């Protein structure tokens, strides 16, 4: 007769209390652990690859160019390529918003300042304070920057809900060449409806004087139109752009092949 089979143990080494032995894991358990580890590594590799593919072109301009992120077609893209790139602009004088005379001209001669003209153009369900008058009392704005609908009501505490934005900000224009203009040209720029939009007040405040490489509308459906209008305005007034600004614009236009320029009206 043979005695009971001895169970085999694997030596783990010594501890402070003497030799330590352990029971080896079953082969099935070891195989399942190995399979799980391989699957986890594969999932991590896939996630890492996707993350790098999405983020790296945005961080590294060279990689973005290789992947085609900065290629675009259409009138807006072609006009962008014709703009002067200047990364070292040094305005001779300090920027002052008053230099552009916003609301101080009446180009169309209708007796209304440009804010009222833009509100009249961009709002629906419009009511004026007097029949046939200039001042807008109320209306509804489908805001391009946020995509939300804003009910505008004129008043000391409510008028700021809708503001008039210079699509190419005045300070940006100043740095891009307007500091060298005469007063008449700056006034034309500051009151040109082509560069003005009625928009959500807080969104306008958040934008400030930022260019496209620092700020874009949160409404992604409007970003291509926004960039196209900036390009058109800069082309109209022979304003320059920076390399970073151009790259940001191309990245947006890449998402909308054939993007046209807005009509000047």
Coordinates of C-alpha atoms in Angstrom, one line a residue:
X1 CA 0.0 0.0 0.0
X2 CA 1.1 3.4 -0.7
X3 CA 0.6 6.2 1.7
X4 CA -1.5 9.3 1.1
X5 CA -0.1 11.6 -1.6
X6 CA 1.8 14.5 -0.3
X7 CA 0.7 17.9 -1.3
X8 CA 3.5 19.8 -3.0
X9 CA 4.3 23.3 -1.8
X10 CA 6.5 25.9 -3.3
X11 CA 9.2 27.5 -1.2
X12 CA 8.9 31.3 -0.8
X13 CA 12.0 32.0 1.1
X14 CA 12.7 32.9 4.7
X15 CA 10.9 35.3 7.0
X16 CA 11.8 36.5 10.5
X17 CA 9.9 33.5 11.8
X18 CA 11.7 30.8 9.6
X19 CA 11.0 29.2 6.3
X20 CA 7.7 30.1 4.5
X21 CA 5.9 27.7 2.1
X22 CA 2.9 28.4 0.0
X23 CA 0.5 26.4 -2.1
X24 CA 0.9 27.2 -5.8
X25 CA -2.1 28.7 -7.6
X26 CA -4.1 26.3 -9.8
X27 CA -3.1 26.4 -13.5
X28 CA -6.5 27.5 -14.5
X29 CA -6.4 30.5 -12.2
X30 CA -3.0 31.4 -13.6
X31 CA -4.2 31.2 -17.2
X32 CA -7.3 33.4 -16.4
X33 CA -5.1 36.0 -14.6
X34 CA -2.8 36.2 -17.6
X35 CA -5.7 36.6 -20.0
X36 CA -7.2 39.4 -17.9
X37 CA -3.8 41.2 -17.8
X38 CA -3.4 41.0 -21.6
X39 CA -7.0 42.3 -22.1
X40 CA -6.4 45.2 -19.7
X41 CA -3.1 46.1 -21.5
X42 CA -4.9 46.0 -24.9
X43 CA -7.7 48.3 -23.6
X44 CA -5.1 50.7 -22.2
X45 CA -3.2 50.7 -25.5
X46 CA -6.3 51.5 -27.5
X47 CA -7.4 54.3 -25.2
X48 CA -3.9 55.8 -25.2
X49 CA -3.7 55.6 -29.0
X50 CA -7.1 57.4 -29.4
X51 CA -6.1 60.1 -26.9
X52 CA -2.8 60.7 -28.6
X53 CA -4.5 60.9 -32.0
X54 CA -6.9 63.5 -30.7
X55 CA -4.7 65.6 -28.6
X56 CA -1.3 65.6 -30.2
X57 CA -2.3 67.4 -33.4
X58 CA -3.7 70.2 -31.3
X59 CA -0.6 70.5 -29.1
X60 CA 2.1 70.0 -31.8
X61 CA 1.7 72.2 -34.9
X62 CA 4.1 70.0 -36.9
X63 CA 2.0 66.9 -36.2
X64 CA -1.1 68.8 -37.0
X65 CA 0.2 69.7 -40.4
X66 CA 1.3 66.1 -41.1
X67 CA -2.2 64.8 -40.2
X68 CA -3.9 67.5 -42.4
X69 CA -5.5 69.3 -39.5
X70 CA -4.6 72.7 -41.0
X71 CA -5.7 72.1 -44.5
X72 CA -8.9 73.8 -45.7
X73 CA -10.8 74.6 -48.9
X74 CA -13.2 77.3 -50.0
X75 CA -13.3 81.1 -50.3
X76 CA -12.7 81.7 -46.6
X77 CA -9.6 79.5 -46.6
X78 CA -8.2 81.1 -49.8
X79 CA -8.7 84.6 -48.5
X80 CA -7.0 83.6 -45.2
X81 CA -3.9 82.5 -47.2
X82 CA -3.8 86.0 -48.7
X83 CA -3.7 87.8 -45.4
X84 CA -0.4 89.2 -44.1
X85 CA 1.1 87.3 -41.2
X86 CA 2.8 89.5 -38.6
X87 CA 3.9 88.1 -35.2
X88 CA 5.8 91.2 -34.2
X89 CA 3.3 94.0 -34.5
X90 CA 4.2 97.0 -32.2
X91 CA 1.5 99.7 -32.3
X92 CA 3.0 103.1 -32.1
X93 CA 0.3 104.4 -29.8
X94 CA -1.6 102.9 -26.8
X95 CA -5.0 101.4 -27.7
X96 CA -8.1 103.4 -26.8
X97 CA -11.6 102.2 -27.6
X98 CA -12.8 105.7 -28.1
X99 CA -10.5 106.0 -31.1
X100 CA -13.0 104.0 -33.1
X101 CA -16.0 106.2 -32.3
X102 CA -18.6 103.4 -31.8
X103 CA -22.2 104.7 -32.2
X104 CA -20.9 108.1 -33.2
X105 CA -21.6 107.9 -36.9
X106 CA -24.6 107.3 -39.1
X107 CA -23.3 105.8 -42.3
X108 CA -26.7 105.0 -43.8
X109 CA -28.2 108.4 -42.8
X110 CA -31.4 106.9 -41.3
X111 CA -31.0 108.9 -38.1
X112 CA -30.4 105.7 -35.9
X113 CA -27.1 104.8 -34.3
X114 CA -25.4 101.6 -35.3
X115 CA -26.4 99.7 -32.2
X116 CA -30.1 100.2 -33.0
X117 CA -29.4 99.3 -36.7
X118 CA -27.8 96.0 -35.7
X119 CA -30.6 95.2 -33.2
X120 CA -33.2 95.9 -35.9
X121 CA -31.3 93.7 -38.4
X122 CA -30.6 90.7 -36.0
X123 CA -33.7 90.5 -33.8
X124 CA -37.1 89.1 -34.7
X125 CA -40.6 90.0 -33.3
X126 CA -39.3 93.5 -33.1
X127 CA -41.0 96.4 -31.3
X128 CA -39.7 100.0 -31.1
X129 CA -40.3 102.5 -28.3
X130 CA -42.3 104.6 -30.8
X131 CA -44.0 103.7 -34.0
X132 CA -41.4 103.9 -36.8
X133 CA -38.7 105.0 -34.4
X134 CA -35.1 103.9 -34.0
X135 CA -35.0 102.6 -30.4
X136 CA -35.7 98.9 -30.1
X137 CA -38.0 98.2 -27.1
X138 CA -38.1 94.4 -27.4
X139 CA -37.4 91.5 -29.6
X140 CA -36.1 87.9 -29.8
X141 CA -32.5 87.0 -30.6
X142 CA -31.4 83.6 -31.8
X143 CA -27.9 84.0 -30.4
X144 CA -25.2 82.7 -32.8
X145 CA -22.5 82.4 -30.0
X146 CA -24.4 80.2 -27.7
X147 CA -27.3 78.8 -29.8
X148 CA -29.8 80.0 -27.2
X149 CA -32.9 82.2 -27.7
X150 CA -32.8 85.4 -25.8
X151 CA -35.8 87.6 -25.1
X152 CA -34.6 91.2 -25.3
X153 CA -36.3 93.9 -23.3
X154 CA -34.9 97.4 -23.2
X155 CA -34.2 98.7 -19.7
X156 CA -31.4 99.7 -17.4
X157 CA -31.1 96.2 -15.9
X158 CA -32.0 94.2 -19.0
X159 CA -30.5 95.8 -22.1
X160 CA -27.1 94.2 -21.4
X161 CA -28.5 90.7 -22.0
X162 CA -27.9 91.5 -25.7
X163 CA -24.7 93.3 -26.7
X164 CA -23.2 94.3 -30.0
X165 CA -19.9 92.5 -30.7
X166 CA -17.1 93.6 -33.0
X167 CA -16.4 90.2 -34.5
X168 CA -12.8 91.4 -35.1
X169 CA -12.3 93.1 -31.7
X170 CA -11.3 96.7 -31.7
X171 CA -8.1 96.0 -29.8
X172 CA -7.2 93.2 -32.1
X173 CA -7.7 95.5 -35.1
X174 CA -5.5 98.1 -33.3
X175 CA -2.7 95.6 -33.0
X176 CA -3.2 94.4 -36.6
X177 CA -2.8 97.7 -38.3
X178 CA -5.5 100.1 -37.2
X179 CA -3.1 102.0 -35.0
X180 CA -1.7 103.5 -38.2
X181 CA -5.1 104.6 -39.6
X182 CA -6.5 108.1 -39.6
X183 CA -9.6 108.9 -37.5
X184 CA -12.1 108.6 -40.4
X185 CA -11.0 105.0 -41.3
X186 CA -11.1 103.9 -37.6
X187 CA -14.6 105.3 -37.3
X188 CA -15.7 103.4 -40.4
X189 CA -14.3 100.2 -39.0
X190 CA -15.8 100.8 -35.5
X191 CA -19.3 101.3 -37.0
X192 CA -19.2 98.9 -39.9
X193 CA -22.3 96.5 -39.7
X194 CA -20.2 93.9 -41.5
X195 CA -18.1 93.5 -38.4
X196 CA -21.0 93.8 -35.9
X197 CA -23.4 91.2 -34.5
X198 CA -26.0 91.2 -31.8
X199 CA -25.0 88.5 -29.4
X200 CA -25.4 87.1 -25.8
X201 CA -24.0 89.7 -23.4
X202 CA -22.1 87.3 -21.1
X203 CA -20.5 85.5 -24.2
X204 CA -19.4 88.9 -25.5
X205 CA -17.8 89.8 -22.2
X206 CA -16.1 86.4 -22.1
X207 CA -14.6 87.0 -25.5
X208 CA -13.3 90.4 -24.7
X209 CA -10.6 91.3 -27.3
X210 CA -9.5 87.7 -27.9
X211 CA -8.6 86.5 -31.4
X212 CA -9.6 83.1 -32.8
X213 CA -6.6 81.3 -31.2
X214 CA -7.9 82.2 -27.7
X215 CA -11.7 82.3 -28.1
X216 CA -14.3 80.7 -30.3
X217 CA -18.1 80.6 -29.8
X218 CA -19.4 77.7 -27.7
X219 CA -21.9 77.0 -30.4
X220 CA -19.8 74.7 -32.6
X221 CA -22.3 75.0 -35.5
X222 CA -21.4 78.7 -35.7
X223 CA -17.6 78.5 -35.4
X224 CA -17.0 78.2 -39.2
X225 CA -19.2 81.2 -40.0
X226 CA -17.5 83.2 -37.1
X227 CA -14.0 82.5 -38.4
X228 CA -15.1 83.2 -42.0
X229 CA -16.4 86.6 -40.9
X230 CA -13.2 87.5 -39.1
X231 CA -11.2 86.6 -42.2
X232 CA -13.5 88.7 -44.4
X233 CA -13.3 91.7 -42.2
X234 CA -9.5 91.5 -41.9
X235 CA -9.3 91.2 -45.7
X236 CA -11.7 94.2 -46.2
X237 CA -9.5 96.4 -44.0
X238 CA -6.1 94.9 -44.9
X239 CA -5.5 93.8 -41.3
X240 CA -2.8 91.3 -40.4
X241 CA -3.0 88.0 -38.5
X242 CA -0.5 86.2 -36.3
X243 CA 0.8 82.7 -37.0
X244 CA -1.2 81.3 -34.1
X245 CA -4.3 83.0 -35.2
X246 CA -4.0 81.7 -38.7
X247 CA -3.4 78.1 -37.5
X248 CA -6.5 78.3 -35.3
X249 CA -8.6 79.5 -38.2
X250 CA -7.4 76.8 -40.5
X251 CA -8.2 74.2 -37.8
X252 CA -11.8 75.4 -37.7
X253 CA -12.1 75.7 -41.5
X254 CA -10.8 72.2 -41.9
X255 CA -14.1 71.0 -40.4
X256 CA -16.2 72.8 -43.0
X257 CA -14.8 72.3 -46.5
X258 CA -15.8 75.0 -49.0
X259 CA -16.7 77.5 -46.3
X260 CA -17.8 80.8 -48.1
X261 CA -17.2 84.3 -47.0
X262 CA -20.3 86.2 -45.7
X263 CA -21.8 88.8 -48.0
X264 CA -21.1 92.4 -47.1
X265 CA -24.4 94.0 -46.5

